[in-house]
PDB file of C-alpha atoms in Angstrom:
ATOM      1  CA  ASN A 182      -4.120  38.391  15.822  1.00 58.00           C
ATOM      2  CA  ALA A 183      -4.002  39.503  12.431  1.00 69.00           C
ATOM      3  CA  GLY A 184      -4.193  36.128  10.384  1.00 91.00           C
ATOM      4  CA  VAL A 185      -2.638  36.072   7.167  1.00 94.00           C
ATOM      5  CA  THR A 186      -1.140  39.603   5.457  1.00 95.00           C
ATOM      6  CA  GLN A 187      -0.712  40.447   2.149  1.00 96.00           C
ATOM      7  CA  THR A 188       1.390  43.294   0.775  1.00 96.00           C
ATOM      8  CA  PRO A 189       0.599  44.652  -1.301  1.00 96.00           C
ATOM      9  CA  LYS A 190      -3.064  45.236  -2.022  1.00 94.00           C
ATOM     10  CA  PHE A 191      -2.462  46.757  -5.644  1.00 95.00           C
ATOM     11  CA  ARG A 192      -0.081  46.871  -8.116  1.00 96.00           C
ATOM     12  CA  VAL A 193       0.252  47.842 -11.970  1.00 97.00           C
ATOM     13  CA  LEU A 194       3.161  46.345 -13.666  1.00 96.00           C
ATOM     14  CA  LYS A 195       4.290  47.352 -17.036  1.00 97.00           C
ATOM     15  CA  THR A 196       5.239  43.764 -19.353  1.00 97.00           C
ATOM     16  CA  GLY A 197       8.515  42.726 -18.514  1.00 97.00           C
ATOM     17  CA  GLN A 198       8.690  44.147 -14.617  1.00 97.00           C
ATOM     18  CA  SER A 199       9.628  41.919 -11.699  1.00 96.00           C
ATOM     19  CA  MET A 200       7.718  42.050  -8.596  1.00 96.00           C
ATOM     20  CA  THR A 201       7.783  39.936  -5.435  1.00 97.00           C
ATOM     21  CA  LEU A 202       4.991  39.333  -3.254  1.00 97.00           C
ATOM     22  CA  LEU A 203       4.437  38.525   0.039  1.00 97.00           C
ATOM     23  CA  CYS A 204       2.260  36.857   2.635  1.00 97.00           C
ATOM     24  CA  ALA A 205       2.820  36.204   6.293  1.00 97.00           C
ATOM     25  CA  GLN A 206       0.741  34.555   8.782  1.00 96.00           C
ATOM     26  CA  ASP A 207       1.088  34.334  12.932  1.00 94.00           C
ATOM     27  CA  MET A 208      -0.758  31.354  13.386  1.00 91.00           C
ATOM     28  CA  ASN A 209       1.975  28.588  13.082  1.00 91.00           C
ATOM     29  CA  HIS A 210       0.360  27.086  10.359  1.00 92.00           C
ATOM     30  CA  GLU A 211       2.423  24.729   8.488  1.00 91.00           C
ATOM     31  CA  TYR A 212       0.702  24.825   5.333  1.00 93.00           C
ATOM     32  CA  MET A 213       1.029  27.636   2.760  1.00 95.00           C
ATOM     33  CA  TYR A 214      -0.451  28.710  -0.850  1.00 95.00           C
ATOM     34  CA  TRP A 215      -1.055  30.985  -3.387  1.00 97.00           C
ATOM     35  CA  TYR A 216      -3.449  31.022  -5.830  1.00 95.00           C
ATOM     36  CA  ARG A 217      -4.602  33.039  -8.638  1.00 96.00           C
ATOM     37  CA  GLN A 218      -8.772  34.143  -9.249  1.00 93.00           C
ATOM     38  CA  ASP A 219     -10.018  35.251 -12.614  1.00 91.00           C
ATOM     39  CA  PRO A 220     -13.494  35.680 -13.503  1.00 82.00           C
ATOM     40  CA  GLY A 221     -15.589  32.518 -14.079  1.00 74.00           C
ATOM     41  CA  MET A 222     -13.059  30.219 -13.095  1.00 74.00           C
ATOM     42  CA  GLY A 223     -12.796  30.165  -9.309  1.00 80.00           C
ATOM     43  CA  LEU A 224      -9.461  30.306  -7.585  1.00 89.00           C
ATOM     44  CA  ARG A 225      -6.531  28.182  -9.199  1.00 91.00           C
ATOM     45  CA  LEU A 226      -3.502  26.989  -7.281  1.00 92.00           C
ATOM     46  CA  ILE A 227      -0.238  28.256  -8.233  1.00 95.00           C
ATOM     47  CA  HIS A 228       2.508  27.094  -5.660  1.00 96.00           C
ATOM     48  CA  TYR A 229       2.079  25.643  -2.437  1.00 94.00           C
ATOM     49  CA  SER A 230       4.506  24.440   0.594  1.00 95.00           C
ATOM     50  CA  VAL A 231       4.352  21.715   3.149  1.00 92.00           C
ATOM     51  CA  GLY A 232       6.930  23.493   5.341  1.00 92.00           C
ATOM     52  CA  GLU A 233       9.680  25.888   6.141  1.00 94.00           C
ATOM     53  CA  GLY A 234      12.064  25.835   3.436  1.00 94.00           C
ATOM     54  CA  THR A 235       9.843  23.105   0.999  1.00 95.00           C
ATOM     55  CA  THR A 236       7.663  24.613  -1.843  1.00 96.00           C
ATOM     56  CA  ALA A 237       5.863  22.558  -4.935  1.00 94.00           C
ATOM     57  CA  LYS A 238       4.378  22.944  -7.914  1.00 94.00           C
ATOM     58  CA  GLY A 239       0.477  23.555  -8.027  1.00 91.00           C
ATOM     59  CA  GLU A 240      -2.018  23.561 -11.201  1.00 89.00           C
ATOM     60  CA  VAL A 241      -0.555  26.707 -13.218  1.00 94.00           C
ATOM     61  CA  PRO A 242       2.783  27.318 -11.713  1.00 96.00           C
ATOM     62  CA  ASP A 243       4.658  28.616 -15.091  1.00 96.00           C
ATOM     63  CA  GLY A 244       6.000  32.346 -14.821  1.00 96.00           C
ATOM     64  CA  TYR A 245       5.924  32.269 -10.845  1.00 97.00           C
ATOM     65  CA  ASN A 246       8.662  31.172  -8.715  1.00 97.00           C
ATOM     66  CA  VAL A 247       8.298  31.110  -4.519  1.00 97.00           C
ATOM     67  CA  SER A 248       9.947  31.000  -1.353  1.00 97.00           C
ATOM     68  CA  ARG A 249       9.387  29.720   2.052  1.00 97.00           C
ATOM     69  CA  LEU A 250      12.758  30.607   4.042  1.00 95.00           C
ATOM     70  CA  LYS A 251      10.772  31.175   7.054  1.00 95.00           C
ATOM     71  CA  LYS A 252       8.133  29.474   8.350  1.00 95.00           C
ATOM     72  CA  GLN A 253       5.761  32.611   8.572  1.00 96.00           C
ATOM     73  CA  ASN A 254       6.250  33.921   5.169  1.00 97.00           C
ATOM     74  CA  PHE A 255       5.392  32.465   1.708  1.00 98.00           C
ATOM     75  CA  LEU A 256       6.881  35.189  -1.404  1.00 98.00           C
ATOM     76  CA  LEU A 257       5.248  34.977  -4.885  1.00 98.00           C
ATOM     77  CA  GLY A 258       7.654  36.003  -7.699  1.00 97.00           C
ATOM     78  CA  LEU A 259       7.165  37.311 -11.280  1.00 96.00           C
ATOM     79  CA  GLU A 260      10.407  37.350 -13.068  1.00 92.00           C
ATOM     80  CA  SER A 261       9.154  38.508 -16.104  1.00 96.00           C
ATOM     81  CA  ALA A 262       5.576  39.984 -16.054  1.00 96.00           C
ATOM     82  CA  ALA A 263       3.022  39.199 -18.762  1.00 97.00           C
ATOM     83  CA  PRO A 264      -0.752  40.515 -19.305  1.00 96.00           C
ATOM     84  CA  SER A 265      -1.920  37.004 -18.667  1.00 96.00           C
ATOM     85  CA  GLN A 266      -0.808  37.305 -14.858  1.00 97.00           C
ATOM     86  CA  THR A 267      -3.276  40.020 -14.716  1.00 97.00           C
ATOM     87  CA  SER A 268      -5.296  38.717 -12.038  1.00 97.00           C
ATOM     88  CA  VAL A 269      -6.456  38.871  -7.836  1.00 96.00           C
ATOM     89  CA  TYR A 270      -3.814  36.903  -5.811  1.00 97.00           C
ATOM     90  CA  PHE A 271      -4.725  35.225  -2.751  1.00 96.00           C
ATOM     91  CA  CYS A 272      -2.396  33.447  -0.271  1.00 96.00           C
ATOM     92  CA  ALA A 273      -4.064  31.019   2.203  1.00 94.00           C
ATOM     93  CA  SER A 274      -2.557  29.133   5.151  1.00 94.00           C
ATOM     94  CA  MET A 275      -3.905  25.891   6.250  1.00 89.00           C
ATOM     95  CA  GLU A 276      -4.352  24.041  10.275  1.00 80.00           C
ATOM     96  CA  ALA A 277      -4.348  19.945   8.721  1.00 69.00           C
ATOM     97  CA  ARG A 278      -7.857  19.173   9.951  1.00 67.00           C
ATOM     98  CA  TYR A 279      -9.442  22.441   9.076  1.00 70.00           C
ATOM     99  CA  GLY A 280     -10.047  25.108   6.018  1.00 74.00           C
ATOM    100  CA  TYR A 281      -7.934  27.960   4.623  1.00 85.00           C
ATOM    101  CA  THR A 282      -7.412  31.245   6.050  1.00 90.00           C
ATOM    102  CA  PHE A 283      -6.946  33.654   3.744  1.00 92.00           C
ATOM    103  CA  GLY A 284      -5.449  36.848   3.106  1.00 94.00           C
ATOM    104  CA  SER A 285      -7.338  39.899   1.559  1.00 92.00           C
ATOM    105  CA  GLY A 286      -5.681  39.443  -1.763  1.00 94.00           C
ATOM    106  CA  THR A 287      -3.661  41.350  -4.537  1.00 95.00           C
ATOM    107  CA  ARG A 288      -5.169  42.891  -7.283  1.00 95.00           C
ATOM    108  CA  LEU A 289      -2.142  43.059 -10.172  1.00 97.00           C
ATOM    109  CA  THR A 290      -2.496  44.583 -13.630  1.00 97.00           C
ATOM    110  CA  VAL A 291      -0.024  44.053 -16.005  1.00 97.00           C
ATOM    111  CA  VAL A 292       0.075  46.846 -18.538  1.00 97.00           C
TER     112      VAL A 292
ATOM    113  CA  ALA B 125      -9.128  14.573 -10.926  1.00 59.00           C
ATOM    114  CA  GLN B 126     -11.582  15.974  -8.679  1.00 66.00           C
ATOM    115  CA  THR B 127     -14.113  18.587 -10.328  1.00 88.00           C
ATOM    116  CA  VAL B 128     -16.799  20.996  -8.251  1.00 94.00           C
ATOM    117  CA  THR B 129     -19.377  22.397 -10.304  1.00 95.00           C
ATOM    118  CA  GLN B 130     -21.450  25.104  -9.091  1.00 95.00           C
ATOM    119  CA  SER B 131     -23.968  25.436 -11.950  1.00 94.00           C
ATOM    120  CA  GLN B 132     -25.917  28.700 -10.502  1.00 95.00           C
ATOM    121  CA  PRO B 133     -23.872  31.640 -11.884  1.00 94.00           C
ATOM    122  CA  GLU B 134     -25.889  34.153  -9.512  1.00 96.00           C
ATOM    123  CA  MET B 135     -29.039  34.024  -8.052  1.00 97.00           C
ATOM    124  CA  SER B 136     -31.075  36.416  -6.123  1.00 97.00           C
ATOM    125  CA  VAL B 137     -33.187  36.477  -2.871  1.00 97.00           C
ATOM    126  CA  GLN B 138     -34.928  39.005  -1.053  1.00 97.00           C
ATOM    127  CA  GLU B 139     -34.186  40.265   2.588  1.00 97.00           C
ATOM    128  CA  ALA B 140     -35.395  37.749   5.282  1.00 97.00           C
ATOM    129  CA  GLU B 141     -36.234  34.531   3.053  1.00 97.00           C
ATOM    130  CA  THR B 142     -34.170  31.493   1.976  1.00 98.00           C
ATOM    131  CA  VAL B 143     -31.954  30.923  -0.876  1.00 98.00           C
ATOM    132  CA  THR B 144     -29.963  27.463  -1.736  1.00 98.00           C
ATOM    133  CA  LEU B 145     -26.894  27.389  -3.240  1.00 98.00           C
ATOM    134  CA  SER B 146     -25.950  24.282  -5.237  1.00 98.00           C
ATOM    135  CA  CYS B 147     -22.699  22.491  -5.789  1.00 97.00           C
ATOM    136  CA  THR B 148     -22.317  18.712  -6.801  1.00 97.00           C
ATOM    137  CA  TYR B 149     -18.698  17.503  -6.987  1.00 96.00           C
ATOM    138  CA  ASP B 150     -16.795  14.673  -8.644  1.00 95.00           C
ATOM    139  CA  THR B 151     -14.497  12.247  -6.662  1.00 92.00           C
ATOM    140  CA  SER B 152     -13.067   8.905  -6.015  1.00 91.00           C
ATOM    141  CA  GLU B 153     -12.319   8.761  -2.674  1.00 90.00           C
ATOM    142  CA  SER B 154     -14.329   8.518   0.527  1.00 89.00           C
ATOM    143  CA  ASP B 155     -13.176  10.897   2.666  1.00 90.00           C
ATOM    144  CA  TYR B 156     -12.503  14.473   2.107  1.00 92.00           C
ATOM    145  CA  TYR B 157     -13.419  17.800   3.173  1.00 92.00           C
ATOM    146  CA  LEU B 158     -16.012  20.029   2.042  1.00 94.00           C
ATOM    147  CA  PHE B 159     -16.895  23.923   2.267  1.00 94.00           C
ATOM    148  CA  TRP B 160     -18.837  26.726   1.493  1.00 96.00           C
ATOM    149  CA  TYR B 161     -16.832  30.219   1.774  1.00 95.00           C
ATOM    150  CA  LYS B 162     -17.925  33.836   1.100  1.00 96.00           C
ATOM    151  CA  GLN B 163     -16.581  36.898  -0.741  1.00 93.00           C
ATOM    152  CA  PRO B 164     -17.816  39.933   0.081  1.00 92.00           C
ATOM    153  CA  PRO B 165     -16.959  43.066  -2.724  1.00 87.00           C
ATOM    154  CA  SER B 166     -14.295  43.640  -0.261  1.00 85.00           C
ATOM    155  CA  ARG B 167     -12.701  40.704  -1.470  1.00 86.00           C
ATOM    156  CA  GLN B 168     -11.790  38.701   1.628  1.00 87.00           C
ATOM    157  CA  MET B 169     -12.304  34.799   1.473  1.00 89.00           C
ATOM    158  CA  ILE B 170     -14.382  34.200   4.544  1.00 91.00           C
ATOM    159  CA  LEU B 171     -15.036  30.333   5.776  1.00 91.00           C
ATOM    160  CA  VAL B 172     -18.901  29.601   5.869  1.00 95.00           C
ATOM    161  CA  ILE B 173     -19.054  26.799   6.580  1.00 94.00           C
ATOM    162  CA  ARG B 174     -17.319  22.963   7.157  1.00 93.00           C
ATOM    163  CA  GLN B 175     -18.686  19.206   6.193  1.00 94.00           C
ATOM    164  CA  GLU B 176     -16.198  16.299   7.252  1.00 91.00           C
ATOM    165  CA  ALA B 177     -17.889  13.436   4.546  1.00 92.00           C
ATOM    166  CA  TYR B 178     -17.409  10.962   7.266  1.00 90.00           C
ATOM    167  CA  LYS B 179     -19.978  12.593   9.521  1.00 88.00           C
ATOM    168  CA  GLN B 180     -23.579  12.036   8.080  1.00 84.00           C
ATOM    169  CA  GLN B 181     -25.397  14.879  10.413  1.00 91.00           C
ATOM    170  CA  ASN B 182     -25.093  17.935   8.350  1.00 94.00           C
ATOM    171  CA  ALA B 183     -23.305  20.965   9.870  1.00 92.00           C
ATOM    172  CA  THR B 184     -24.824  24.195  10.775  1.00 93.00           C
ATOM    173  CA  GLU B 185     -24.002  27.447  11.749  1.00 92.00           C
ATOM    174  CA  ASN B 186     -26.493  29.826  12.561  1.00 95.00           C
ATOM    175  CA  ARG B 187     -28.481  31.204   9.821  1.00 97.00           C
ATOM    176  CA  PHE B 188     -26.256  29.116   7.288  1.00 97.00           C
ATOM    177  CA  SER B 189     -26.839  25.002   7.006  1.00 97.00           C
ATOM    178  CA  VAL B 190     -25.885  22.378   4.198  1.00 97.00           C
ATOM    179  CA  ASN B 191     -27.249  19.568   2.779  1.00 97.00           C
ATOM    180  CA  PHE B 192     -24.645  17.156   2.350  1.00 96.00           C
ATOM    181  CA  GLN B 193     -25.660  14.115  -0.039  1.00 95.00           C
ATOM    182  CA  LYS B 194     -22.864  11.468  -0.084  1.00 94.00           C
ATOM    183  CA  ALA B 195     -23.702   9.729  -2.383  1.00 94.00           C
ATOM    184  CA  ALA B 196     -25.432  11.988  -4.943  1.00 95.00           C
ATOM    185  CA  LYS B 197     -22.240  14.041  -4.239  1.00 96.00           C
ATOM    186  CA  SER B 198     -24.042  17.282  -3.845  1.00 97.00           C
ATOM    187  CA  PHE B 199     -23.309  19.957  -1.012  1.00 97.00           C
ATOM    188  CA  SER B 200     -25.665  22.926  -1.299  1.00 98.00           C
ATOM    189  CA  LEU B 201     -25.823  25.482   1.142  1.00 98.00           C
ATOM    190  CA  LYS B 202     -29.063  27.112   2.527  1.00 98.00           C
ATOM    191  CA  ILE B 203     -29.145  30.634   3.807  1.00 98.00           C
ATOM    192  CA  SER B 204     -31.673  31.335   6.153  1.00 97.00           C
ATOM    193  CA  ASP B 205     -33.585  35.134   7.135  1.00 97.00           C
ATOM    194  CA  SER B 206     -31.311  36.376   4.021  1.00 97.00           C
ATOM    195  CA  GLN B 207     -29.742  39.856   5.024  1.00 97.00           C
ATOM    196  CA  LEU B 208     -28.320  42.257   3.023  1.00 96.00           C
ATOM    197  CA  GLY B 209     -24.801  41.175   4.369  1.00 95.00           C
ATOM    198  CA  ASP B 210     -25.034  38.178   2.888  1.00 97.00           C
ATOM    199  CA  ALA B 211     -24.719  39.346  -0.930  1.00 97.00           C
ATOM    200  CA  ALA B 212     -21.417  37.826  -2.031  1.00 96.00           C
ATOM    201  CA  MET B 213     -20.026  35.837  -4.140  1.00 95.00           C
ATOM    202  CA  TYR B 214     -19.885  32.002  -2.424  1.00 97.00           C
ATOM    203  CA  PHE B 215     -17.561  29.171  -3.947  1.00 95.00           C
ATOM    204  CA  CYS B 216     -17.779  25.731  -2.883  1.00 96.00           C
ATOM    205  CA  ALA B 217     -14.679  23.858  -1.921  1.00 93.00           C
ATOM    206  CA  TYR B 218     -13.584  20.052  -1.967  1.00 93.00           C
ATOM    207  CA  ARG B 219     -10.572  18.775  -0.005  1.00 90.00           C
ATOM    208  CA  SER B 220      -9.020  15.987   0.590  1.00 87.00           C
ATOM    209  CA  ALA B 221      -8.419  14.112   3.556  1.00 84.00           C
ATOM    210  CA  ASP B 222      -5.109  12.090   2.509  1.00 82.00           C
ATOM    211  CA  ASN B 223      -3.604  15.040   0.373  1.00 79.00           C
ATOM    212  CA  PHE B 224      -3.736  18.608   1.750  1.00 75.00           C
ATOM    213  CA  ASN B 225      -2.483  19.861  -1.594  1.00 75.00           C
ATOM    214  CA  LYS B 226      -6.066  18.460  -3.206  1.00 76.00           C
ATOM    215  CA  PHE B 227      -8.144  21.766  -3.257  1.00 83.00           C
ATOM    216  CA  TYR B 228     -10.736  22.728  -5.641  1.00 89.00           C
ATOM    217  CA  PHE B 229     -12.606  25.344  -6.489  1.00 91.00           C
ATOM    218  CA  GLY B 230     -16.371  25.293  -7.816  1.00 92.00           C
ATOM    219  CA  SER B 231     -16.826  28.856 -10.210  1.00 91.00           C
ATOM    220  CA  GLY B 232     -18.984  30.800  -7.807  1.00 93.00           C
ATOM    221  CA  THR B 233     -22.277  31.965  -7.323  1.00 96.00           C
ATOM    222  CA  LYS B 234     -23.208  35.450  -7.060  1.00 96.00           C
ATOM    223  CA  LEU B 235     -26.015  35.714  -4.313  1.00 97.00           C
ATOM    224  CA  ASN B 236     -28.308  39.205  -4.949  1.00 97.00           C
ATOM    225  CA  VAL B 237     -30.232  39.806  -1.832  1.00 97.00           C
ATOM    226  CA  LYS B 238     -33.196  42.645  -2.256  1.00 97.00           C
ATOM    227  CA  PRO B 239     -34.101  44.593  -0.023  1.00 94.00           C
TER     228      PRO B 239
END
């Protein structure tokens, strides 16, 4: 049982480039989330999804887009990367009564 | 809005000793969940323990236990018989019982375990 899988694990982008982070879960969870983790700031919610075909904005959505075309996948896109988007990105899925199951994170550096 | 505060950026404990990590939160809700997550250097976020606000009994998971004080809005984590593998960042988190997307994290406490 893989749980939550994030790809890629590391990436370096140049300013202005685009990329997509993939999150896949095999637990049949309805809820999926994208967070970013910055030093001293804990985790901040970027976007989330409460089911297939749905997405919604979190606390820090600017500069990101998401899609949930299939229940098991939640994609995070950066259309034009900026240095301020250098961070560690976590995907999580959740069953209603419990906490999150997290992926192992993606370290993104924008130069 | 809900906030979660971890006032100890870093702590140290001797191997086999006991350490307590503090967490306070602010909420106007009566029903919610509280969590402690561990993040070792591998970066993986691992659920350590969970507490439901309507349960008065403190949650326990092996060497990990919590002291949940609802009136004081306090949720501390006690690690007994500390092991080298316990060294990690620990995050306290709050989640609304009604709105699953209201999930707030503290800024973390780095725990060092000395041999």
